[in-house]
Amino acid sequence: MSSKDKSIDTPEVKKKSIFTKALNAVKDFFYKINSSKAIVAVKNTLAYVPKKLTQNLKYDKKKAIWGIVFIIPLLIGFGYFFLIPFITTVVYSFSYVQSLGNNPVTGDFIGITTEGIGFDNYQYVLNQHTTFKETIVSSFGSTIIEVPLILIFSLIIAVVLNSKFKGRALVRAIFFMPVIFNSQAVDIAMSTGAPLASATENVTADLFASMFNFSDFLVMANIPLVFVNFLSNATGSIYNVISYSGVQILIFLSGIQAVPKHLYEAAKMEGATQYE
């Protein structure tokens, strides 16, 4: 018998054959399930019901119905995570809220009691609270500064991400990462390292503060104090701008990509610049 007629079963060939057999067995298993009468009946029902309900409707109405179906999860999330808490907060603002504490046996939270008191809470924060007005003015000022910066930054990044370059998908993911990291689950997961992070941040801040003070440098350069305060607040808001720009970048990017290519070609033929 020649060497060509002999089959040499090396360990790699054996592993490959075992893997192939296992993969084929899994494929056959799912194929049998997918071809079963119950699954086929469910598929036919799911395909028949929408077709039967929309067979007499025009295309625009069908499109509108499917649009409503796709935004139902968003509406549920909006109602459960925003609308209900918002209404509850408004009700509590007109009430005296008192905690009933925890159950001494099980340790579970018992609940709260509310008593309507009208506008007493609003009168207190507007007339008697010492820091409410300063806090609301500071928050309003930060909003005025950060919102335009977020919009401008998001638009610029969206235009850059719309161009073709290597690693574009990775860069898009990087700019969307802060949206994920700002979630409550990530905050809880990172809370265990908060003391160490706080200590490191304080040491770093003290080190850079002793080396260089941005505001003092601008004042010594005879720049008006109004612009100094604006630039200081703007540089201090860099983290917030980047963190809150992920969703806005996607919105701008979707709008830019929705513009037909022939409009860009027509504008280019008309002599429009890249900026225009």
PDB file of C-alpha atoms in Angstrom, residues 55-263:
ATOM      1  CA  GLN A  55     -54.128  44.269   3.704  1.00  0.00           C
ATOM      2  CA  ASN A  56     -56.769  46.963   3.030  1.00  0.00           C
ATOM      3  CA  LEU A  57     -54.605  49.858   4.208  1.00  0.00           C
ATOM      4  CA  LYS A  58     -52.554  52.163   2.045  1.00  0.00           C
ATOM      5  CA  TYR A  59     -48.777  52.226   2.172  1.00  0.00           C
ATOM      6  CA  ASP A  60     -48.638  55.459   4.193  1.00  0.00           C
ATOM      7  CA  LYS A  61     -50.947  54.062   6.874  1.00  0.00           C
ATOM      8  CA  LYS A  62     -48.986  50.812   7.037  1.00  0.00           C
ATOM      9  CA  LYS A  63     -45.798  52.802   7.446  1.00  0.00           C
ATOM     10  CA  ALA A  64     -47.369  54.898  10.214  1.00  0.00           C
ATOM     11  CA  ILE A  65     -48.568  51.781  12.061  1.00  0.00           C
ATOM     12  CA  TRP A  66     -45.132  50.198  11.975  1.00  0.00           C
ATOM     13  CA  GLY A  67     -43.634  53.477  13.151  1.00  0.00           C
ATOM     14  CA  ILE A  68     -45.942  53.447  16.167  1.00  0.00           C
ATOM     15  CA  VAL A  69     -45.048  49.817  16.875  1.00  0.00           C
ATOM     16  CA  PHE A  70     -41.335  50.627  16.906  1.00  0.00           C
ATOM     17  CA  ILE A  71     -41.694  53.625  19.249  1.00  0.00           C
ATOM     18  CA  ILE A  72     -43.834  51.720  21.776  1.00  0.00           C
ATOM     19  CA  PRO A  73     -40.722  50.633  23.790  1.00  0.00           C
ATOM     20  CA  LEU A  74     -39.580  54.258  23.879  1.00  0.00           C
ATOM     21  CA  LEU A  75     -43.001  55.411  25.072  1.00  0.00           C
ATOM     22  CA  ILE A  76     -43.043  52.742  27.780  1.00  0.00           C
ATOM     23  CA  GLY A  77     -39.593  53.770  28.972  1.00  0.00           C
ATOM     24  CA  PHE A  78     -40.509  57.460  28.855  1.00  0.00           C
ATOM     25  CA  GLY A  79     -43.662  56.876  30.878  1.00  0.00           C
ATOM     26  CA  TYR A  80     -42.112  54.574  33.470  1.00  0.00           C
ATOM     27  CA  PHE A  81     -38.726  56.222  33.979  1.00  0.00           C
ATOM     28  CA  PHE A  82     -39.608  59.903  33.410  1.00  0.00           C
ATOM     29  CA  LEU A  83     -43.310  60.740  33.376  1.00  0.00           C
ATOM     30  CA  ILE A  84     -44.336  58.818  36.507  1.00  0.00           C
ATOM     31  CA  PRO A  85     -41.367  60.090  38.607  1.00  0.00           C
ATOM     32  CA  PHE A  86     -41.996  63.628  37.333  1.00  0.00           C
ATOM     33  CA  ILE A  87     -45.664  63.557  38.356  1.00  0.00           C
ATOM     34  CA  THR A  88     -44.714  62.031  41.715  1.00  0.00           C
ATOM     35  CA  THR A  89     -42.179  64.806  42.298  1.00  0.00           C
ATOM     36  CA  VAL A  90     -44.768  67.478  41.524  1.00  0.00           C
ATOM     37  CA  VAL A  91     -47.215  65.870  43.980  1.00  0.00           C
ATOM     38  CA  TYR A  92     -44.522  65.672  46.674  1.00  0.00           C
ATOM     39  CA  SER A  93     -43.641  69.338  46.153  1.00  0.00           C
ATOM     40  CA  PHE A  94     -47.129  70.273  47.377  1.00  0.00           C
ATOM     41  CA  SER A  95     -47.005  67.839  50.306  1.00  0.00           C
ATOM     42  CA  TYR A  96     -45.288  67.242  53.606  1.00  0.00           C
ATOM     43  CA  VAL A  97     -43.455  63.937  53.133  1.00  0.00           C
ATOM     44  CA  GLN A  98     -42.458  61.864  56.153  1.00  0.00           C
ATOM     45  CA  SER A  99     -40.683  58.510  56.143  1.00  0.00           C
ATOM     46  CA  LEU A 100     -42.146  55.647  58.188  1.00  0.00           C
ATOM     47  CA  GLY A 101     -38.734  54.036  58.573  1.00  0.00           C
ATOM     48  CA  ASN A 102     -37.824  50.368  58.284  1.00  0.00           C
ATOM     49  CA  ASN A 103     -39.479  47.264  59.653  1.00  0.00           C
ATOM     50  CA  PRO A 104     -37.574  46.290  62.841  1.00  0.00           C
ATOM     51  CA  VAL A 105     -37.991  42.579  62.079  1.00  0.00           C
ATOM     52  CA  THR A 106     -37.323  42.287  58.359  1.00  0.00           C
ATOM     53  CA  GLY A 107     -35.478  45.556  57.820  1.00  0.00           C
ATOM     54  CA  ASP A 108     -37.609  46.373  54.785  1.00  0.00           C
ATOM     55  CA  PHE A 109     -38.614  49.956  54.088  1.00  0.00           C
ATOM     56  CA  ILE A 110     -42.215  50.518  55.212  1.00  0.00           C
ATOM     57  CA  GLY A 111     -43.041  53.561  53.118  1.00  0.00           C
ATOM     58  CA  ILE A 112     -43.882  57.251  53.426  1.00  0.00           C
ATOM     59  CA  THR A 113     -46.833  59.402  54.379  1.00  0.00           C
ATOM     60  CA  THR A 114     -47.852  62.579  52.570  1.00  0.00           C
ATOM     61  CA  GLU A 115     -49.946  65.494  53.738  1.00  0.00           C
ATOM     62  CA  GLY A 116     -51.016  68.294  51.417  1.00  0.00           C
ATOM     63  CA  ILE A 117     -49.644  71.682  52.483  1.00  0.00           C
ATOM     64  CA  GLY A 118     -50.225  73.794  49.360  1.00  0.00           C
ATOM     65  CA  PHE A 119     -47.423  76.172  48.361  1.00  0.00           C
ATOM     66  CA  ASP A 120     -45.602  76.104  51.715  1.00  0.00           C
ATOM     67  CA  ASN A 121     -42.580  74.281  50.263  1.00  0.00           C
ATOM     68  CA  TYR A 122     -42.246  76.833  47.460  1.00  0.00           C
ATOM     69  CA  GLN A 123     -42.562  79.740  49.885  1.00  0.00           C
ATOM     70  CA  TYR A 124     -39.850  78.204  52.047  1.00  0.00           C
ATOM     71  CA  VAL A 125     -37.282  77.706  49.272  1.00  0.00           C
ATOM     72  CA  LEU A 126     -37.951  81.155  47.764  1.00  0.00           C
ATOM     73  CA  ASN A 127     -38.054  83.188  50.975  1.00  0.00           C
ATOM     74  CA  GLN A 128     -36.231  81.289  53.719  1.00  0.00           C
ATOM     75  CA  HIS A 129     -33.789  78.837  52.143  1.00  0.00           C
ATOM     76  CA  THR A 130     -30.272  80.280  52.216  1.00  0.00           C
ATOM     77  CA  THR A 131     -28.654  78.703  49.144  1.00  0.00           C
ATOM     78  CA  PHE A 132     -31.564  77.847  46.819  1.00  0.00           C
ATOM     79  CA  LYS A 133     -31.420  81.067  44.797  1.00  0.00           C
ATOM     80  CA  GLU A 134     -27.650  80.896  44.407  1.00  0.00           C
ATOM     81  CA  THR A 135     -27.853  77.259  43.342  1.00  0.00           C
ATOM     82  CA  ILE A 136     -30.590  77.872  40.764  1.00  0.00           C
ATOM     83  CA  VAL A 137     -28.693  80.835  39.293  1.00  0.00           C
ATOM     84  CA  SER A 138     -25.491  78.783  39.119  1.00  0.00           C
ATOM     85  CA  SER A 139     -27.310  75.889  37.441  1.00  0.00           C
ATOM     86  CA  PHE A 140     -28.947  78.239  34.958  1.00  0.00           C
ATOM     87  CA  GLY A 141     -25.604  79.824  34.122  1.00  0.00           C
ATOM     88  CA  SER A 142     -23.979  76.419  33.613  1.00  0.00           C
ATOM     89  CA  THR A 143     -26.828  75.418  31.314  1.00  0.00           C
ATOM     90  CA  ILE A 144     -26.407  78.564  29.206  1.00  0.00           C
ATOM     91  CA  ILE A 145     -22.706  77.776  28.782  1.00  0.00           C
ATOM     92  CA  GLU A 146     -22.826  74.001  28.355  1.00  0.00           C
ATOM     93  CA  VAL A 147     -25.784  73.601  25.981  1.00  0.00           C
ATOM     94  CA  PRO A 148     -24.275  75.671  23.115  1.00  0.00           C
ATOM     95  CA  LEU A 149     -20.897  73.999  23.655  1.00  0.00           C
ATOM     96  CA  ILE A 150     -22.475  70.531  23.528  1.00  0.00           C
ATOM     97  CA  LEU A 151     -24.394  71.337  20.338  1.00  0.00           C
ATOM     98  CA  ILE A 152     -21.395  72.881  18.564  1.00  0.00           C
ATOM     99  CA  PHE A 153     -19.044  70.091  19.658  1.00  0.00           C
ATOM    100  CA  SER A 154     -21.552  67.399  18.644  1.00  0.00           C
ATOM    101  CA  LEU A 155     -22.062  68.941  15.209  1.00  0.00           C
ATOM    102  CA  ILE A 156     -18.318  69.202  14.545  1.00  0.00           C
ATOM    103  CA  ILE A 157     -17.674  65.611  15.638  1.00  0.00           C
ATOM    104  CA  ALA A 158     -20.647  64.364  13.581  1.00  0.00           C
ATOM    105  CA  VAL A 159     -19.243  66.048  10.460  1.00  0.00           C
ATOM    106  CA  VAL A 160     -15.835  64.481  11.124  1.00  0.00           C
ATOM    107  CA  LEU A 161     -17.318  61.023  11.730  1.00  0.00           C
ATOM    108  CA  ASN A 162     -19.329  61.284   8.520  1.00  0.00           C
ATOM    109  CA  SER A 163     -16.129  61.364   6.478  1.00  0.00           C
ATOM    110  CA  LYS A 164     -14.388  58.153   5.435  1.00  0.00           C
ATOM    111  CA  PHE A 165     -11.244  57.156   7.332  1.00  0.00           C
ATOM    112  CA  LYS A 166      -9.792  54.025   8.886  1.00  0.00           C
ATOM    113  CA  GLY A 167     -11.177  53.134  12.291  1.00  0.00           C
ATOM    114  CA  ARG A 168     -14.330  55.225  11.875  1.00  0.00           C
ATOM    115  CA  ALA A 169     -16.509  52.635  13.648  1.00  0.00           C
ATOM    116  CA  LEU A 170     -14.093  52.514  16.588  1.00  0.00           C
ATOM    117  CA  VAL A 171     -14.074  56.309  16.928  1.00  0.00           C
ATOM    118  CA  ARG A 172     -17.879  56.375  16.870  1.00  0.00           C
ATOM    119  CA  ALA A 173     -17.955  53.787  19.634  1.00  0.00           C
ATOM    120  CA  ILE A 174     -15.466  55.800  21.691  1.00  0.00           C
ATOM    121  CA  PHE A 175     -17.596  58.945  21.518  1.00  0.00           C
ATOM    122  CA  PHE A 176     -20.678  56.945  22.540  1.00  0.00           C
ATOM    123  CA  MET A 177     -18.912  55.273  25.489  1.00  0.00           C
ATOM    124  CA  PRO A 178     -19.646  58.142  27.951  1.00  0.00           C
ATOM    125  CA  VAL A 179     -23.374  57.534  27.454  1.00  0.00           C
ATOM    126  CA  ILE A 180     -22.895  53.965  28.682  1.00  0.00           C
ATOM    127  CA  PHE A 181     -20.495  54.914  31.471  1.00  0.00           C
ATOM    128  CA  ASN A 182     -22.944  57.511  32.810  1.00  0.00           C
ATOM    129  CA  SER A 183     -25.539  54.814  33.505  1.00  0.00           C
ATOM    130  CA  GLN A 184     -26.585  54.024  37.057  1.00  0.00           C
ATOM    131  CA  ALA A 185     -25.265  50.464  36.865  1.00  0.00           C
ATOM    132  CA  VAL A 186     -21.769  51.657  36.010  1.00  0.00           C
ATOM    133  CA  ASP A 187     -21.899  54.240  38.810  1.00  0.00           C
ATOM    134  CA  ILE A 188     -22.742  51.525  41.331  1.00  0.00           C
ATOM    135  CA  ALA A 189     -20.009  49.259  39.989  1.00  0.00           C
ATOM    136  CA  MET A 190     -17.420  52.034  40.229  1.00  0.00           C
ATOM    137  CA  SER A 191     -18.532  53.246  43.671  1.00  0.00           C
ATOM    138  CA  THR A 192     -16.284  50.683  45.387  1.00  0.00           C
ATOM    139  CA  GLY A 193     -13.216  52.498  44.122  1.00  0.00           C
ATOM    140  CA  ALA A 194     -14.537  55.964  44.952  1.00  0.00           C
ATOM    141  CA  PRO A 195     -12.298  56.631  48.017  1.00  0.00           C
ATOM    142  CA  LEU A 196      -9.098  55.782  46.132  1.00  0.00           C
ATOM    143  CA  ALA A 197     -10.215  57.724  43.057  1.00  0.00           C
ATOM    144  CA  SER A 198     -11.118  60.738  45.201  1.00  0.00           C
ATOM    145  CA  ALA A 199      -7.756  60.721  46.948  1.00  0.00           C
ATOM    146  CA  THR A 200      -5.887  60.435  43.642  1.00  0.00           C
ATOM    147  CA  GLU A 201      -7.978  63.203  42.100  1.00  0.00           C
ATOM    148  CA  ASN A 202      -7.337  65.547  45.037  1.00  0.00           C
ATOM    149  CA  VAL A 203      -3.580  64.963  44.924  1.00  0.00           C
ATOM    150  CA  THR A 204      -3.496  65.538  41.150  1.00  0.00           C
ATOM    151  CA  ALA A 205      -5.642  68.665  41.416  1.00  0.00           C
ATOM    152  CA  ASP A 206      -3.425  70.133  44.144  1.00  0.00           C
ATOM    153  CA  LEU A 207      -0.303  69.379  42.107  1.00  0.00           C
ATOM    154  CA  PHE A 208      -1.544  71.097  38.957  1.00  0.00           C
ATOM    155  CA  ALA A 209      -3.070  73.960  40.942  1.00  0.00           C
ATOM    156  CA  SER A 210       0.287  74.701  42.523  1.00  0.00           C
ATOM    157  CA  MET A 211       2.002  74.607  39.130  1.00  0.00           C
ATOM    158  CA  PHE A 212      -0.412  76.666  37.074  1.00  0.00           C
ATOM    159  CA  ASN A 213      -3.591  78.669  37.632  1.00  0.00           C
ATOM    160  CA  PHE A 214      -5.471  79.315  34.403  1.00  0.00           C
ATOM    161  CA  SER A 215      -7.610  82.163  35.752  1.00  0.00           C
ATOM    162  CA  ASP A 216      -4.654  84.042  37.259  1.00  0.00           C
ATOM    163  CA  PHE A 217      -2.751  83.705  33.985  1.00  0.00           C
ATOM    164  CA  LEU A 218      -5.623  85.286  32.028  1.00  0.00           C
ATOM    165  CA  VAL A 219      -6.009  88.099  34.553  1.00  0.00           C
ATOM    166  CA  MET A 220      -2.287  88.855  34.378  1.00  0.00           C
ATOM    167  CA  ALA A 221      -2.641  88.983  30.573  1.00  0.00           C
ATOM    168  CA  ASN A 222      -5.069  91.944  31.024  1.00  0.00           C
ATOM    169  CA  ILE A 223      -8.057  89.971  29.723  1.00  0.00           C
ATOM    170  CA  PRO A 224     -11.391  91.328  31.026  1.00  0.00           C
ATOM    171  CA  LEU A 225     -12.753  89.491  34.046  1.00  0.00           C
ATOM    172  CA  VAL A 226     -16.006  88.648  32.232  1.00  0.00           C
ATOM    173  CA  PHE A 227     -14.119  86.653  29.590  1.00  0.00           C
ATOM    174  CA  VAL A 228     -11.901  85.092  32.258  1.00  0.00           C
ATOM    175  CA  ASN A 229     -14.928  83.752  34.126  1.00  0.00           C
ATOM    176  CA  PHE A 230     -16.498  82.517  30.890  1.00  0.00           C
ATOM    177  CA  LEU A 231     -13.343  80.681  29.786  1.00  0.00           C
ATOM    178  CA  SER A 232     -12.823  79.218  33.254  1.00  0.00           C
ATOM    179  CA  ASN A 233     -16.353  77.851  33.329  1.00  0.00           C
ATOM    180  CA  ALA A 234     -16.010  76.579  29.762  1.00  0.00           C
ATOM    181  CA  THR A 235     -12.773  74.695  30.473  1.00  0.00           C
ATOM    182  CA  GLY A 236     -14.281  73.315  33.658  1.00  0.00           C
ATOM    183  CA  SER A 237     -17.209  71.995  31.634  1.00  0.00           C
ATOM    184  CA  ILE A 238     -15.118  69.968  29.170  1.00  0.00           C
ATOM    185  CA  TYR A 239     -15.939  66.697  30.939  1.00  0.00           C
ATOM    186  CA  ASN A 240     -19.674  67.429  30.902  1.00  0.00           C
ATOM    187  CA  VAL A 241     -19.563  68.488  27.255  1.00  0.00           C
ATOM    188  CA  ILE A 242     -17.900  65.248  26.158  1.00  0.00           C
ATOM    189  CA  SER A 243     -20.060  63.092  28.446  1.00  0.00           C
ATOM    190  CA  TYR A 244     -23.357  64.535  27.230  1.00  0.00           C
ATOM    191  CA  SER A 245     -22.475  64.694  23.521  1.00  0.00           C
ATOM    192  CA  GLY A 246     -22.867  61.005  22.643  1.00  0.00           C
ATOM    193  CA  VAL A 247     -26.577  61.009  21.822  1.00  0.00           C
ATOM    194  CA  GLN A 248     -26.404  64.419  20.128  1.00  0.00           C
ATOM    195  CA  ILE A 249     -23.570  63.196  17.902  1.00  0.00           C
ATOM    196  CA  LEU A 250     -25.711  60.264  16.771  1.00  0.00           C
ATOM    197  CA  ILE A 251     -28.656  62.582  16.060  1.00  0.00           C
ATOM    198  CA  PHE A 252     -26.547  64.990  13.988  1.00  0.00           C
ATOM    199  CA  LEU A 253     -24.834  62.081  12.242  1.00  0.00           C
ATOM    200  CA  SER A 254     -28.182  60.524  11.317  1.00  0.00           C
ATOM    201  CA  GLY A 255     -29.377  63.850   9.926  1.00  0.00           C
ATOM    202  CA  ILE A 256     -26.213  64.348   7.889  1.00  0.00           C
ATOM    203  CA  GLN A 257     -26.352  60.821   6.468  1.00  0.00           C
ATOM    204  CA  ALA A 258     -30.011  61.321   5.534  1.00  0.00           C
ATOM    205  CA  VAL A 259     -29.013  64.029   3.034  1.00  0.00           C
ATOM    206  CA  PRO A 260     -28.917  62.460  -0.473  1.00  0.00           C
ATOM    207  CA  LYS A 261     -25.493  62.240  -2.100  1.00  0.00           C
ATOM    208  CA  HIS A 262     -26.692  63.915  -5.284  1.00  0.00           C
ATOM    209  CA  LEU A 263     -27.240  67.138  -3.316  1.00  0.00           C
TER     210      LEU A 263
END
